[in-house]
Coordinates of C-alpha atoms in Angstrom, one line a residue:
X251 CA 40.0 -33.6 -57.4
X252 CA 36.6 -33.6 -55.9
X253 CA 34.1 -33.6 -59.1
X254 CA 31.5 -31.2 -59.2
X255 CA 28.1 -32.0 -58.1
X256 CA 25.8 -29.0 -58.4
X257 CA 25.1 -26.4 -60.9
X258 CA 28.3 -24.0 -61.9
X259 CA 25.9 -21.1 -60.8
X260 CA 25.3 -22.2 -57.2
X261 CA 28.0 -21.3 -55.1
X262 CA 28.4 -19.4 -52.1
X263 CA 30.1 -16.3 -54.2
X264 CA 27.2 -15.8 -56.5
X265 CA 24.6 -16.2 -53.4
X266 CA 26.5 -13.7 -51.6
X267 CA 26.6 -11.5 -55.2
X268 CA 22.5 -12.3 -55.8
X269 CA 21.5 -11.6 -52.2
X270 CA 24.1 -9.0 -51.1
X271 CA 25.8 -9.3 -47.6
X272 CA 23.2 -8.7 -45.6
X273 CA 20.8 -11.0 -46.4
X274 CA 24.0 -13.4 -46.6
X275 CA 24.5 -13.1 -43.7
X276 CA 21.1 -13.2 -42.4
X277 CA 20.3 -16.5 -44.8
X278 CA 22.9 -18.3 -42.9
X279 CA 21.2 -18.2 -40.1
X280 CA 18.6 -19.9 -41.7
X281 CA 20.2 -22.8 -42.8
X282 CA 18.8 -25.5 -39.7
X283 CA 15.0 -23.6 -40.9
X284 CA 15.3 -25.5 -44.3
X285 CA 13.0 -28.4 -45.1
X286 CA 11.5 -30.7 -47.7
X287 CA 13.9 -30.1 -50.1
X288 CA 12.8 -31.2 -53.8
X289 CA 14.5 -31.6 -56.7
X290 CA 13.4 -31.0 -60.2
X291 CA 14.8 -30.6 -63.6
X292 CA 16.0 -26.9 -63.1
X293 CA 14.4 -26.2 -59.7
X294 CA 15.1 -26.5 -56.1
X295 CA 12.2 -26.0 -53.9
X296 CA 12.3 -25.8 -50.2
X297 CA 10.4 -25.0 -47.0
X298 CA 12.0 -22.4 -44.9
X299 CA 10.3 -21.6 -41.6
X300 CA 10.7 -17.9 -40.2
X301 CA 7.7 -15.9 -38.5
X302 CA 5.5 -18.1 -41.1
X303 CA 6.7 -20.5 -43.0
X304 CA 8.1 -19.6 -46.8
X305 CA 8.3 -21.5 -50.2
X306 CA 11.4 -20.7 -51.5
X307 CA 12.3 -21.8 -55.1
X308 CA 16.0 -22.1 -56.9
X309 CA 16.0 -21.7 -60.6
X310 CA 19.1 -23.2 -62.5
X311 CA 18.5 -21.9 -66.2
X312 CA 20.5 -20.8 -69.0
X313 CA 20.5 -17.7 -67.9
X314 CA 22.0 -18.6 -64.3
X315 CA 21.1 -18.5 -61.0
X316 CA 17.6 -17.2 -60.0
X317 CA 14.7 -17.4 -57.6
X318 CA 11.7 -17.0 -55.9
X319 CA 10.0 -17.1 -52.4
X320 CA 7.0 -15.6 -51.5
X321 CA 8.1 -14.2 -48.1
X322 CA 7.3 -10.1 -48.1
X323 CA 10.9 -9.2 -49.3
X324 CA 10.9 -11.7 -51.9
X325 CA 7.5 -10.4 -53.2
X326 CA 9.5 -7.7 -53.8
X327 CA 11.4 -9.1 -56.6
X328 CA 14.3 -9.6 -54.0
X329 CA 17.1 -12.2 -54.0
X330 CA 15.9 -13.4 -49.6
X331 CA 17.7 -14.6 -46.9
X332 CA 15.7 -18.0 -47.2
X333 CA 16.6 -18.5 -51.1
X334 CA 20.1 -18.3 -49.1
X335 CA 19.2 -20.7 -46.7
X336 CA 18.4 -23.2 -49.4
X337 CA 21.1 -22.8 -51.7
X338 CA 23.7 -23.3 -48.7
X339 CA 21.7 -25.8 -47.7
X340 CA 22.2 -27.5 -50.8
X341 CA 25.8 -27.0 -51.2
X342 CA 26.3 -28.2 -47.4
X343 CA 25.0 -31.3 -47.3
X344 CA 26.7 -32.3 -50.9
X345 CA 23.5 -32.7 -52.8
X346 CA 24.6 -34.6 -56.5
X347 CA 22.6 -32.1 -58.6
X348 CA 22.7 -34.1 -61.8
X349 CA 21.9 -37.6 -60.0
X350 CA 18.7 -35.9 -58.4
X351 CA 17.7 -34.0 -61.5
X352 CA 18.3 -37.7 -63.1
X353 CA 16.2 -39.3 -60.7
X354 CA 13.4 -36.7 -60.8
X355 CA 13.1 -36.8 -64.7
X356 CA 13.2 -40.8 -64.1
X357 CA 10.2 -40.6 -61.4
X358 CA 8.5 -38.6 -64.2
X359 CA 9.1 -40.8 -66.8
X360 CA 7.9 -43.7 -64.9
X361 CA 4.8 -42.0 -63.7
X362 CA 3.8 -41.3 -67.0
X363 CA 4.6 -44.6 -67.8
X364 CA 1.9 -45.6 -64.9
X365 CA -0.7 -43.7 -65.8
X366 CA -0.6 -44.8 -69.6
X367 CA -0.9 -48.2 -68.3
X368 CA -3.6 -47.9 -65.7
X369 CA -7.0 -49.1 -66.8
X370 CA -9.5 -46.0 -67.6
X371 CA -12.0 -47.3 -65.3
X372 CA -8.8 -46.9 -62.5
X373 CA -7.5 -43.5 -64.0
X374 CA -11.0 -42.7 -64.1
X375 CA -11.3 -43.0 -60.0
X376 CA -7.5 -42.1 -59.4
X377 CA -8.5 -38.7 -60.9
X378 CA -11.8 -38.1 -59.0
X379 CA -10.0 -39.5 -55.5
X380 CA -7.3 -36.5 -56.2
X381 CA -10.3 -33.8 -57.3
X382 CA -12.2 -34.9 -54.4
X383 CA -9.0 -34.1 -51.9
X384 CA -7.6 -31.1 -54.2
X385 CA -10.0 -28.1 -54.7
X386 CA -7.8 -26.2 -57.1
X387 CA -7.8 -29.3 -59.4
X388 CA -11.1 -30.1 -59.5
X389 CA -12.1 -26.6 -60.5
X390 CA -9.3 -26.7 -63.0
X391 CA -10.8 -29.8 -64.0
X392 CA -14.5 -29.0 -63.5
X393 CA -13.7 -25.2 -65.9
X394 CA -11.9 -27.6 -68.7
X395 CA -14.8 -29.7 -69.2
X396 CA -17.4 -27.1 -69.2
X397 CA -15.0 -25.6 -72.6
X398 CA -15.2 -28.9 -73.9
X399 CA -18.7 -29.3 -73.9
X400 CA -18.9 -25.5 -74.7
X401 CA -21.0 -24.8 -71.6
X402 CA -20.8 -20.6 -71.2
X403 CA -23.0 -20.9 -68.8
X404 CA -20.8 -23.0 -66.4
X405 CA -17.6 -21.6 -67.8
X406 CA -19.1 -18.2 -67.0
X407 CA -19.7 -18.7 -63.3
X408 CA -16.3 -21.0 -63.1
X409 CA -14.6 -17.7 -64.1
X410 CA -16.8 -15.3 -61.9
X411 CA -15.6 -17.7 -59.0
X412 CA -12.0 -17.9 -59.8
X413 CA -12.1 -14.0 -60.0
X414 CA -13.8 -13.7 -56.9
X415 CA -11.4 -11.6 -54.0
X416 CA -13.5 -12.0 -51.4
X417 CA -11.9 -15.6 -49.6
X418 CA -8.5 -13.9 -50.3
X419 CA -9.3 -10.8 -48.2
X420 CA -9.1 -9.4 -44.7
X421 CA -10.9 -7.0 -43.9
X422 CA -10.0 -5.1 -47.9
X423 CA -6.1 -6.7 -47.1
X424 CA -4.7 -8.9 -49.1
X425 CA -1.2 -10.7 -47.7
X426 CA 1.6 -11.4 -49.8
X427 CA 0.4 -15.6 -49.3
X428 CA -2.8 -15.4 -50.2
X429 CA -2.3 -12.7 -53.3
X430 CA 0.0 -15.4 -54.2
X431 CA -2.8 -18.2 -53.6
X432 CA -5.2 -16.0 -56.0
X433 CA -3.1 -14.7 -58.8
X434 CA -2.5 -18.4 -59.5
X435 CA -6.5 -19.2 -59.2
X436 CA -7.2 -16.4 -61.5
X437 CA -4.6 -17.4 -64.2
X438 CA -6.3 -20.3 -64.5
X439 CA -9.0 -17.8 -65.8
X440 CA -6.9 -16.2 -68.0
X441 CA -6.1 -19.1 -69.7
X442 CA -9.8 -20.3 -69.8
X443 CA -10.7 -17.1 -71.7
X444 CA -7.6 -18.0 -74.3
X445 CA -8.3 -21.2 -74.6
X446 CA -11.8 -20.3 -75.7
X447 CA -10.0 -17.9 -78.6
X448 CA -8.1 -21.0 -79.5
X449 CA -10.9 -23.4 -80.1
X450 CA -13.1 -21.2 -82.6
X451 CA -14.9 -19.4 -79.7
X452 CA -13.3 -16.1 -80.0
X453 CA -17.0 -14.3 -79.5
X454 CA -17.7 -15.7 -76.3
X455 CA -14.0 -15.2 -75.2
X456 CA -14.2 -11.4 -75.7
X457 CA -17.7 -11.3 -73.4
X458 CA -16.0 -13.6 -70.5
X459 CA -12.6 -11.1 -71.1
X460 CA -15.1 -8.1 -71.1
X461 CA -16.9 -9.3 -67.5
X462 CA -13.6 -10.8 -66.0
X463 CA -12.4 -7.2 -66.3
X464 CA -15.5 -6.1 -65.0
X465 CA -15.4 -8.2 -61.8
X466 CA -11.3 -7.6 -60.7
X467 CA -11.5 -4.0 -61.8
X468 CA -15.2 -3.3 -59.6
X469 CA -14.2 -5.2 -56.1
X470 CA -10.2 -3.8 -56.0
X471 CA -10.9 -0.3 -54.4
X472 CA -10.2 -0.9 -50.8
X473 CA -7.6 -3.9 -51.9
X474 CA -3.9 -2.5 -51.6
X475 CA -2.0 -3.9 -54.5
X476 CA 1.5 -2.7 -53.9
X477 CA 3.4 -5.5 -55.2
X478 CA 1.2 -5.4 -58.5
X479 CA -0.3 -8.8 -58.3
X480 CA -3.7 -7.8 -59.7
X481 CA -2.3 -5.8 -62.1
X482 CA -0.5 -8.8 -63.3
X483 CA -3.9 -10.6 -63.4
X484 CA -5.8 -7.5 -65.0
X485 CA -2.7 -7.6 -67.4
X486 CA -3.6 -10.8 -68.0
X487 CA -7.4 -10.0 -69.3
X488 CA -6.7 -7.1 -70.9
X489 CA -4.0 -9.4 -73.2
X490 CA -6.5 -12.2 -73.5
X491 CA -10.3 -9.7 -74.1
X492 CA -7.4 -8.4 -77.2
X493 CA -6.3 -11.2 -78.2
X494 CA -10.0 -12.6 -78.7
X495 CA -10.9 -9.2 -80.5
X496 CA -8.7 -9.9 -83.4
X497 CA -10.1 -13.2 -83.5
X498 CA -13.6 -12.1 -83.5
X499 CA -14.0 -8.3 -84.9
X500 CA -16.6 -7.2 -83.1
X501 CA -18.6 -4.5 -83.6
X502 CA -16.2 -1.3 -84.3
X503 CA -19.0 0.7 -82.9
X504 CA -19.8 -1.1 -80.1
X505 CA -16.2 -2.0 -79.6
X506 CA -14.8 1.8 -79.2
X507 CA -17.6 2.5 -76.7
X508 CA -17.3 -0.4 -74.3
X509 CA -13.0 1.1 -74.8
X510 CA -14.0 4.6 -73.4
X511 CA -16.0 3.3 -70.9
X512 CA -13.7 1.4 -69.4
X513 CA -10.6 3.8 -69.9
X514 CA -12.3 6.9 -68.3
X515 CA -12.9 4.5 -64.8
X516 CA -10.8 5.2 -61.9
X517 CA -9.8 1.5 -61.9
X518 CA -8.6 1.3 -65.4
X519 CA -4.6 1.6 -64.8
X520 CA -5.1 -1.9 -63.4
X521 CA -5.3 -3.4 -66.5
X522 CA -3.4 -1.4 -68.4
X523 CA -5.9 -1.4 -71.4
X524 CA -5.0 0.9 -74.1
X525 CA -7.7 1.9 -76.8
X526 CA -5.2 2.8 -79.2
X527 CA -3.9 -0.6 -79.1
X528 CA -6.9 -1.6 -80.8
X529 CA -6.7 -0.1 -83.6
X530 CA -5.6 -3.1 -85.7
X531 CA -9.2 -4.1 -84.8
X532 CA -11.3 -1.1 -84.9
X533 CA -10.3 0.1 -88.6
X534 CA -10.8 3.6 -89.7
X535 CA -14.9 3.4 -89.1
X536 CA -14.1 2.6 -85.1
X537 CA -11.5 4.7 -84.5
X538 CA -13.4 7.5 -85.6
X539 CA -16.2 6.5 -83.1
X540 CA -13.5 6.1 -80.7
X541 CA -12.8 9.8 -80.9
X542 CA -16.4 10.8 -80.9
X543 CA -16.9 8.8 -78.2
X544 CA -13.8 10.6 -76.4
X545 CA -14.9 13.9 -77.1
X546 CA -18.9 13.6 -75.8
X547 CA -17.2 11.9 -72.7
X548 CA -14.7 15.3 -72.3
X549 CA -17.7 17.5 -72.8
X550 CA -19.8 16.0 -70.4
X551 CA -17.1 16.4 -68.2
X552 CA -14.3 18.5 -69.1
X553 CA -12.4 18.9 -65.8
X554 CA -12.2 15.1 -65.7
X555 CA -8.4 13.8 -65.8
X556 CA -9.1 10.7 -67.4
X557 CA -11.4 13.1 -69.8
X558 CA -8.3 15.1 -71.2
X559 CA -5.7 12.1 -70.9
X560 CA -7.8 10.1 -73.4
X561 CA -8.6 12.9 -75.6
X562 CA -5.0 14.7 -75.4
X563 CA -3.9 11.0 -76.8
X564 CA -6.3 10.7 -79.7
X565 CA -6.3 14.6 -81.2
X566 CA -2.3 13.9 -81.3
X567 CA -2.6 10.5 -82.8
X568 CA -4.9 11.7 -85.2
X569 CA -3.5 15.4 -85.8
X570 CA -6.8 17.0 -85.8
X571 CA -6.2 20.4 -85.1
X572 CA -9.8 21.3 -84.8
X573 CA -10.3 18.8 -81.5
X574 CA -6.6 20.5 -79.6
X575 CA -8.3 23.9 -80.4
X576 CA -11.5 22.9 -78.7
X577 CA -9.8 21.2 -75.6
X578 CA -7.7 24.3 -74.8
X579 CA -10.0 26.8 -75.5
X580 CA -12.2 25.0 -73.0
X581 CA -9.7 25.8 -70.4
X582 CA -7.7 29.2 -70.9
X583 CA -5.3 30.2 -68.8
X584 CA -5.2 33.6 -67.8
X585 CA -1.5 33.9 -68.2
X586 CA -1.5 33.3 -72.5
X587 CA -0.1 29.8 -72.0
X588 CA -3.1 27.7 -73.4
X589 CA -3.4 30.9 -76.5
X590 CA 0.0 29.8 -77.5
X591 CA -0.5 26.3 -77.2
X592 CA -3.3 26.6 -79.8
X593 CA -1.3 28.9 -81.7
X594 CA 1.7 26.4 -82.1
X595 CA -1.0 23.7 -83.1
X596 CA -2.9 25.4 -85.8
X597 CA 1.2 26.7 -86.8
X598 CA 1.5 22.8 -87.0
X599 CA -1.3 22.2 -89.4
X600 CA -0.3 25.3 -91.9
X601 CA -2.7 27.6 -90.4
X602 CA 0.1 30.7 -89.8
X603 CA -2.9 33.4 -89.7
X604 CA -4.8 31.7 -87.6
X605 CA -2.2 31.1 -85.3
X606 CA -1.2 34.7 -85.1
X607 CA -5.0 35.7 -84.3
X608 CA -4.9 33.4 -81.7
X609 CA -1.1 34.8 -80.1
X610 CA -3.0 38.0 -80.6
X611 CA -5.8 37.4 -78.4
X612 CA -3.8 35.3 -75.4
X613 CA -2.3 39.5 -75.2
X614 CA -5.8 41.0 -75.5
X615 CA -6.7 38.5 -73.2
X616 CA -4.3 38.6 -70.3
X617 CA -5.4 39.6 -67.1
X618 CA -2.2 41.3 -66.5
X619 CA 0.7 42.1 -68.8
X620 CA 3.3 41.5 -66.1
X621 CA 2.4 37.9 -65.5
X622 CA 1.5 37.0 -69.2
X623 CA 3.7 33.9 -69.8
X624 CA 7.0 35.2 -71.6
X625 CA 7.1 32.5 -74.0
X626 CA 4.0 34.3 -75.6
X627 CA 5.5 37.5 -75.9
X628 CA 8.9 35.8 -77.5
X629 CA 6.5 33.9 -79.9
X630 CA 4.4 37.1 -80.9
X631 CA 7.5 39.1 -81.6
X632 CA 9.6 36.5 -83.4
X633 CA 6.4 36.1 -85.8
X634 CA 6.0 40.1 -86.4
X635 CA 9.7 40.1 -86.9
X636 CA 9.4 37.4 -89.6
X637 CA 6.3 38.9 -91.1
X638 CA 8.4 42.3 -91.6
X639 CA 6.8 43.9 -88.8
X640 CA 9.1 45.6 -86.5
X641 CA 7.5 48.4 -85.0
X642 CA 4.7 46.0 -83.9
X643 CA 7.7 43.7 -82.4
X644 CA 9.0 46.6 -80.2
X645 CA 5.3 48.1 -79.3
X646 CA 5.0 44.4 -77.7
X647 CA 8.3 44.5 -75.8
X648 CA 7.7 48.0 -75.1
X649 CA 4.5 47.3 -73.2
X650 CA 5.8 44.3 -71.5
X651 CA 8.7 46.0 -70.5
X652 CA 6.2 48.5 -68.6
X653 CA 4.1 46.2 -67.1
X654 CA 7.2 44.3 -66.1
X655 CA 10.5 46.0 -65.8
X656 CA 13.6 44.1 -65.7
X657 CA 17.1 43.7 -67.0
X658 CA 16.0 40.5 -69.1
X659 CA 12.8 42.6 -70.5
X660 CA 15.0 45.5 -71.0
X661 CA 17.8 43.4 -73.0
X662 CA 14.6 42.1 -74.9
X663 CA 13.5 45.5 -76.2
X664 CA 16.3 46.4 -76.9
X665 CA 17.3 43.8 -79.2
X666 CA 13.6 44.4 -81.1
X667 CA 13.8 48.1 -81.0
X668 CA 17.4 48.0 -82.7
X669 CA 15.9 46.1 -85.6
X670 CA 13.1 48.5 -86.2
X671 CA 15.6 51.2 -86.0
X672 CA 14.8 53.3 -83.4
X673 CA 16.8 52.3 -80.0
X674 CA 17.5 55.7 -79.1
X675 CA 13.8 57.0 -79.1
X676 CA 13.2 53.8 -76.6
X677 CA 16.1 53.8 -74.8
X678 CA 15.0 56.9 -73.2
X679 CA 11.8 56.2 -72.8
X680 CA 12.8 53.2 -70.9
X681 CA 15.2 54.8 -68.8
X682 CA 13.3 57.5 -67.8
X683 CA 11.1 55.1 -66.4
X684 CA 13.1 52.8 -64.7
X685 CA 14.4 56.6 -63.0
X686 CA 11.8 56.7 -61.3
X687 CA 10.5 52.7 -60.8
X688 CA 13.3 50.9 -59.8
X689 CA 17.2 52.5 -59.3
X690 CA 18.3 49.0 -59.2
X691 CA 17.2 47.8 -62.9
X692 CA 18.1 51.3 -64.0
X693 CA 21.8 50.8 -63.1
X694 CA 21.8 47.2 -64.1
X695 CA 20.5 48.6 -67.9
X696 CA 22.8 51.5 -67.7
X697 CA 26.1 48.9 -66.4
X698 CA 24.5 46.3 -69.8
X699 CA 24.8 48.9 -72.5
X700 CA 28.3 50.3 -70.8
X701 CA 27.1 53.6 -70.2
X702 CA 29.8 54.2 -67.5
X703 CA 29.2 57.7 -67.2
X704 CA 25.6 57.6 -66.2
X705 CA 26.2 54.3 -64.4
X706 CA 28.5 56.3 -62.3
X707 CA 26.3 58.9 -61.3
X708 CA 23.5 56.6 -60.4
X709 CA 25.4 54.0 -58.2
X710 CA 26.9 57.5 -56.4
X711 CA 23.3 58.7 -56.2
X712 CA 21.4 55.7 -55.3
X713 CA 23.9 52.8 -54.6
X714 CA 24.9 49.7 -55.6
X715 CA 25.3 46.1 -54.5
X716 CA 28.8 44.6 -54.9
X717 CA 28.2 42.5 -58.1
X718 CA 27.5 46.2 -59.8
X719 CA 30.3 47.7 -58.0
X720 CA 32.0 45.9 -59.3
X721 CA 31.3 45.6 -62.6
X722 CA 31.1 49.0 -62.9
X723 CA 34.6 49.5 -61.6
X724 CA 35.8 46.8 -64.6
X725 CA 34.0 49.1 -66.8
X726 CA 35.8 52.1 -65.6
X727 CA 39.2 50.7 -65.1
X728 CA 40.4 51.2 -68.6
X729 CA 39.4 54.7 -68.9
X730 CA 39.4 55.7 -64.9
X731 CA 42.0 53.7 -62.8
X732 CA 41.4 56.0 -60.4
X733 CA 37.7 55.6 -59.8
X734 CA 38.1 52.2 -60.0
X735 CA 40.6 51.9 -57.3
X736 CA 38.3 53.7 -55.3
X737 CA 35.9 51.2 -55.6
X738 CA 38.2 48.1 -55.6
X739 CA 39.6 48.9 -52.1
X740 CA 36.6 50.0 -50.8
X741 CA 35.1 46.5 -51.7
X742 CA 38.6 44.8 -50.2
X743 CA 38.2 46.5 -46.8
X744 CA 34.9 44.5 -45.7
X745 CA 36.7 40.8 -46.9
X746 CA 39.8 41.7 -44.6
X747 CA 37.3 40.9 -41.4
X748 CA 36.6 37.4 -42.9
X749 CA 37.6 34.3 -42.8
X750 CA 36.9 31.0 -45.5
X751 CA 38.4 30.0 -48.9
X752 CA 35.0 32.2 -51.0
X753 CA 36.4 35.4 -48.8
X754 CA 40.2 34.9 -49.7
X755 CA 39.4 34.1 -53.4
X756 CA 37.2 37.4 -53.9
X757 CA 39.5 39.6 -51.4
X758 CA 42.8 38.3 -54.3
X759 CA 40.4 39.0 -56.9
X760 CA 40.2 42.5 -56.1
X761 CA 43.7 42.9 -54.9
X762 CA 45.1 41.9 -58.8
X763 CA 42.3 44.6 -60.2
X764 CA 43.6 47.2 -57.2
X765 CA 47.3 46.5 -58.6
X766 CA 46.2 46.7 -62.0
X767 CA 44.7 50.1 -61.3
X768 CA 48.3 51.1 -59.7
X769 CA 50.3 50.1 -62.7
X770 CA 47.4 52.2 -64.7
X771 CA 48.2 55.4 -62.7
X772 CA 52.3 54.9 -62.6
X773 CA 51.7 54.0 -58.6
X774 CA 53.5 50.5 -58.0
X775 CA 55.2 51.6 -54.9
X776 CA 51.6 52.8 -53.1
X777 CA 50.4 49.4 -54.3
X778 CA 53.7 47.4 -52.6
X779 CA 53.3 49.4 -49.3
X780 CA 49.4 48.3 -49.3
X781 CA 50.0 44.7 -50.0
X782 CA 53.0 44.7 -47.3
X783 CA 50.3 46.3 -44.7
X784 CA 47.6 43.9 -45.8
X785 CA 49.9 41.3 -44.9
X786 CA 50.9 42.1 -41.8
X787 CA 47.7 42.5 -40.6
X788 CA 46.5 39.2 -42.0
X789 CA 49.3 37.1 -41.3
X790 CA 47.3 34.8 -39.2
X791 CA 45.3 33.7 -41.6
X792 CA 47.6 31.0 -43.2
X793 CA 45.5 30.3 -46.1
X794 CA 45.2 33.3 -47.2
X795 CA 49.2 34.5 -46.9
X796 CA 49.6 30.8 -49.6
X797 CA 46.6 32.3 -51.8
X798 CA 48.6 36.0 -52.1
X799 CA 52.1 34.0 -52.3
X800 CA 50.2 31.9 -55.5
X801 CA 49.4 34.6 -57.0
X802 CA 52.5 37.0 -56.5
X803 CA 51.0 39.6 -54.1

């Protein structure tokens, strides 16, 4: 048996599984592209060359197979066709995973060894030779001795240039390399400002957190950040300026305002900086002067969105009625729906009379009745039900039905005017006006509270669709078979001309009501001699003759 000489996760099954077939397959291709193949502990990193040339990167952790390459598509959080490349790659040419990883831990081991050993006048040169040749070191270098020395001044501008966009961008474009190039330059301010909160210096750390935020959040407006790597980096500050706020307490004052300011800017979602996050830090006295500072922000501006976000947020965390009243009140919509937002708040907080004054007026207030938002109206006459008010209930449902007639706003005062005890007054009211408004709703009404005989009259007088033929004829079957055959065959004869499964389902419907109208009137044999017609004259229509045979017709 062949022992096994790379990781249990890296074979061809669980590429093809990470990468799916397509990129499979493409990553195949890609194989002779691979080069400079390392091996660490848990990594395998690569050069693959496409259209540029990619870093790709195998992880082999506890939690399986993984990687990373920062192609476009890999940006992505995507499994590439050149992590493929490299893990056939490896598993083609027989690499002995564990001898490598046993030989890179062994290079380490002795390197450290080296180093311990070397002189410091000779470390002391090895390490300026490498700074001199490798920028990024030496300003990782040059930023860790300024801390040391506690040198704000020189840490400040270390940070301002490791922030800085502008040698990462094209003309306000940023490409997947270089966003790559600069999220790892400006991590290493990141980790300046929390290295600062570490070593006692948690005061200065929240100013270099503050103007770090300052500088990614001011120069990204023409930058496209679609894969989110400033946000990581903005992520990253807004973590560390917190992180050195608990450390330090500022100001609560000061604190909430510089919060505000930042939250209400358009570039704030880059960070992700909450202000209520803070409020382990603020304490009661800021958070209040977070609020204040909310509100004087909203006033100054109340059609601002990041205005009303922020304050929405903080009158709900803090359940003060008083501040929702205010914001909606600001803003009322002609339609009631902003009166009965209020009135469900101050509801909230106990205030039932309030509440109702406030339901009141979005009514009083309406431009017009038939657009008012139906919620309201529901909410107004469930609360003069409860309040043993009835006849106001069905004076509301009343007028809404006039402004807007319907079947729903008829079924609603109906329901009302029942309870107050005096349907019958209203029902005629109602009727008489839908007589001479709207035929339509006036037979729907009539067909809802079954009045068959006036239902009758008006579908004869002013027509009907189907649907209420229908229904009407169901109404009428039990008492008048004969009517309803009428209408049941005079519905069938349109349905014979057409063809489809929705045609043949309807026209059978109608031919089990027709027959249960025949067995009604003692007429089986009329009802055998129209079936037997029917199906001659539709016997080319195959589905149709199964449906009837299902069904016994």
């Amino acid at each position: 048996m062949t022992p096994r000489t790379t990781a249990p996760d890296l074979t061809e099954a669980r590429l093809r599984e990470l990468a799916g077939e397509r990129s499979f397959a493409r990553g195949r291709a890609y194989v002779d592209a691979v080069s400079a193949v390392e091996v660490r502990d848990d990594r395998i990193r690569a050069s693959v060359a496409g259209t540029e040339r990619y870093t790709a990167e195998l992880t082999l952790g506890r939690r399986g197979l993984a990687g990373e390459c920062d192609c476009p598509y890999g940006q992505e959080g995507n499994f590439c066709k050149h992590l493929v490349a490299v893990g056939l790659t490896v598993l083609s040419t027989g690499f002995d995973l564990p001898r490598r990883r046993a030989r890179s831990r062994d290079r380490a081991r002795g390197l450290d060894t080296w180093l311990a050993a070397l002189p410091h006048a000779e470390l002391l040169a090895l390490v300026r030779e490498e700074a001199a040749e490798n920028h990024g070191l030496r300003r990782r270098l040059e930023l860790r001795a300024a801390s040391a020395r506690q040198d704000l001044t020189e840490v400040r501008s270390l940070i301002r240039d490791l922030l800085d966009l502008e040698p990462f961008t094209r003309q306000g474009w940023m490409d997947p390399a270089d966003a790559r190039a600069y999220v790892d330059q400006a991590g290493q301010a990141v980790a300046a400002i929390r290295s600062l909160t570490g070593s006692g210096r948690a005061a200065d750390a929240v100013t270099l957190a503050r103007e770090g935020i300052g500088l990614l959040t001011g120069t990204t407006a023409s930058i496209d950040d679609e894969d989110g790597r400033l946000a990581e980096i903005g992520a990253g500050l807004a973590h560390a300026h917190h992180e050195a706020c608990r450390a330090a307490r500022p100001d609560p004052d000061e604190l909430a305002r510089w919060l505000v300011t930042h939250a209400l800017r358009d570039e704030a979602e880059l960070t992700g900086l909450d202000p209520l996050d803070y409020t382990d830090v603020l304490g009661d006295r800021g958070t209040t002067a977070l609020r204040e500072r909310a509100i004087e922000a909203w006033k100054a501006n109340r059609g601002g969105w990041p205005e009303k976000y922020l304050i929405q947020r903080l009158t709900k965390t803090g359940r003060d009625a008083d501040m929702v009243i205010a914001l909606h009140a600001a803003d009322l919509a002609p339609n009631g729906h902003t009166h009965l937002l209020i009135a469900r708040e101050l509801e909230a907080s106990g205030r039932p009379e309030e509440a109702l004054e406030w339901a009141e007026r979005g009514i009083r207030e309406a431009e017009n009745l038939a657009t008012v938002d139906t919620a309201l109206i529901d909410h107004l006459s469930d609360r003069y039900t409860r309040a043993d008010r009835p006849a106001d209930a069905a004076a509301l449902r009343r007028d809404h039905f006039t402004a807007r007639p319907s079947l729903l706003t008829y079924q609603q005062l109906r329901a009302t005017a029942q309870v107050a005890g005096h349907w019958p007054a209203e029902r005629e009211r109602a009727l008489a006006l839908l007589r001479t408004a709207n035929a339509t709703v006036l037979l729907a009404a009539l067909l809802d509270d079954k009045d068959t005989a006036a239902a009758w009259q008006t579908a004869t007088e002013s027509g009907a669709s189907a649907v209420q033929w229908t229904t009407l004829a169901d109404q009428l079957r039990p008492t008048r078979p004969a009517d309803s055959l009428t209408i049941y065959q005079r519905l069938a004869t349109p349905l014979t001309h057409q063809t489809g499964t929705k045609a043949y389902t309807q026209l059978v419907a109608l031919l089990l009501s027709i027959r249960d109208c025949h067995q009604r009137l003692g007429t089986q044999n009329d009802f055998t001699l129209y079936t037997a017609a029917l199906r001659t004259a539709q016997k080319r229509k195959r589905n149709l003759i199964a449906l009837l045979d299902e069904h016994g017709l």
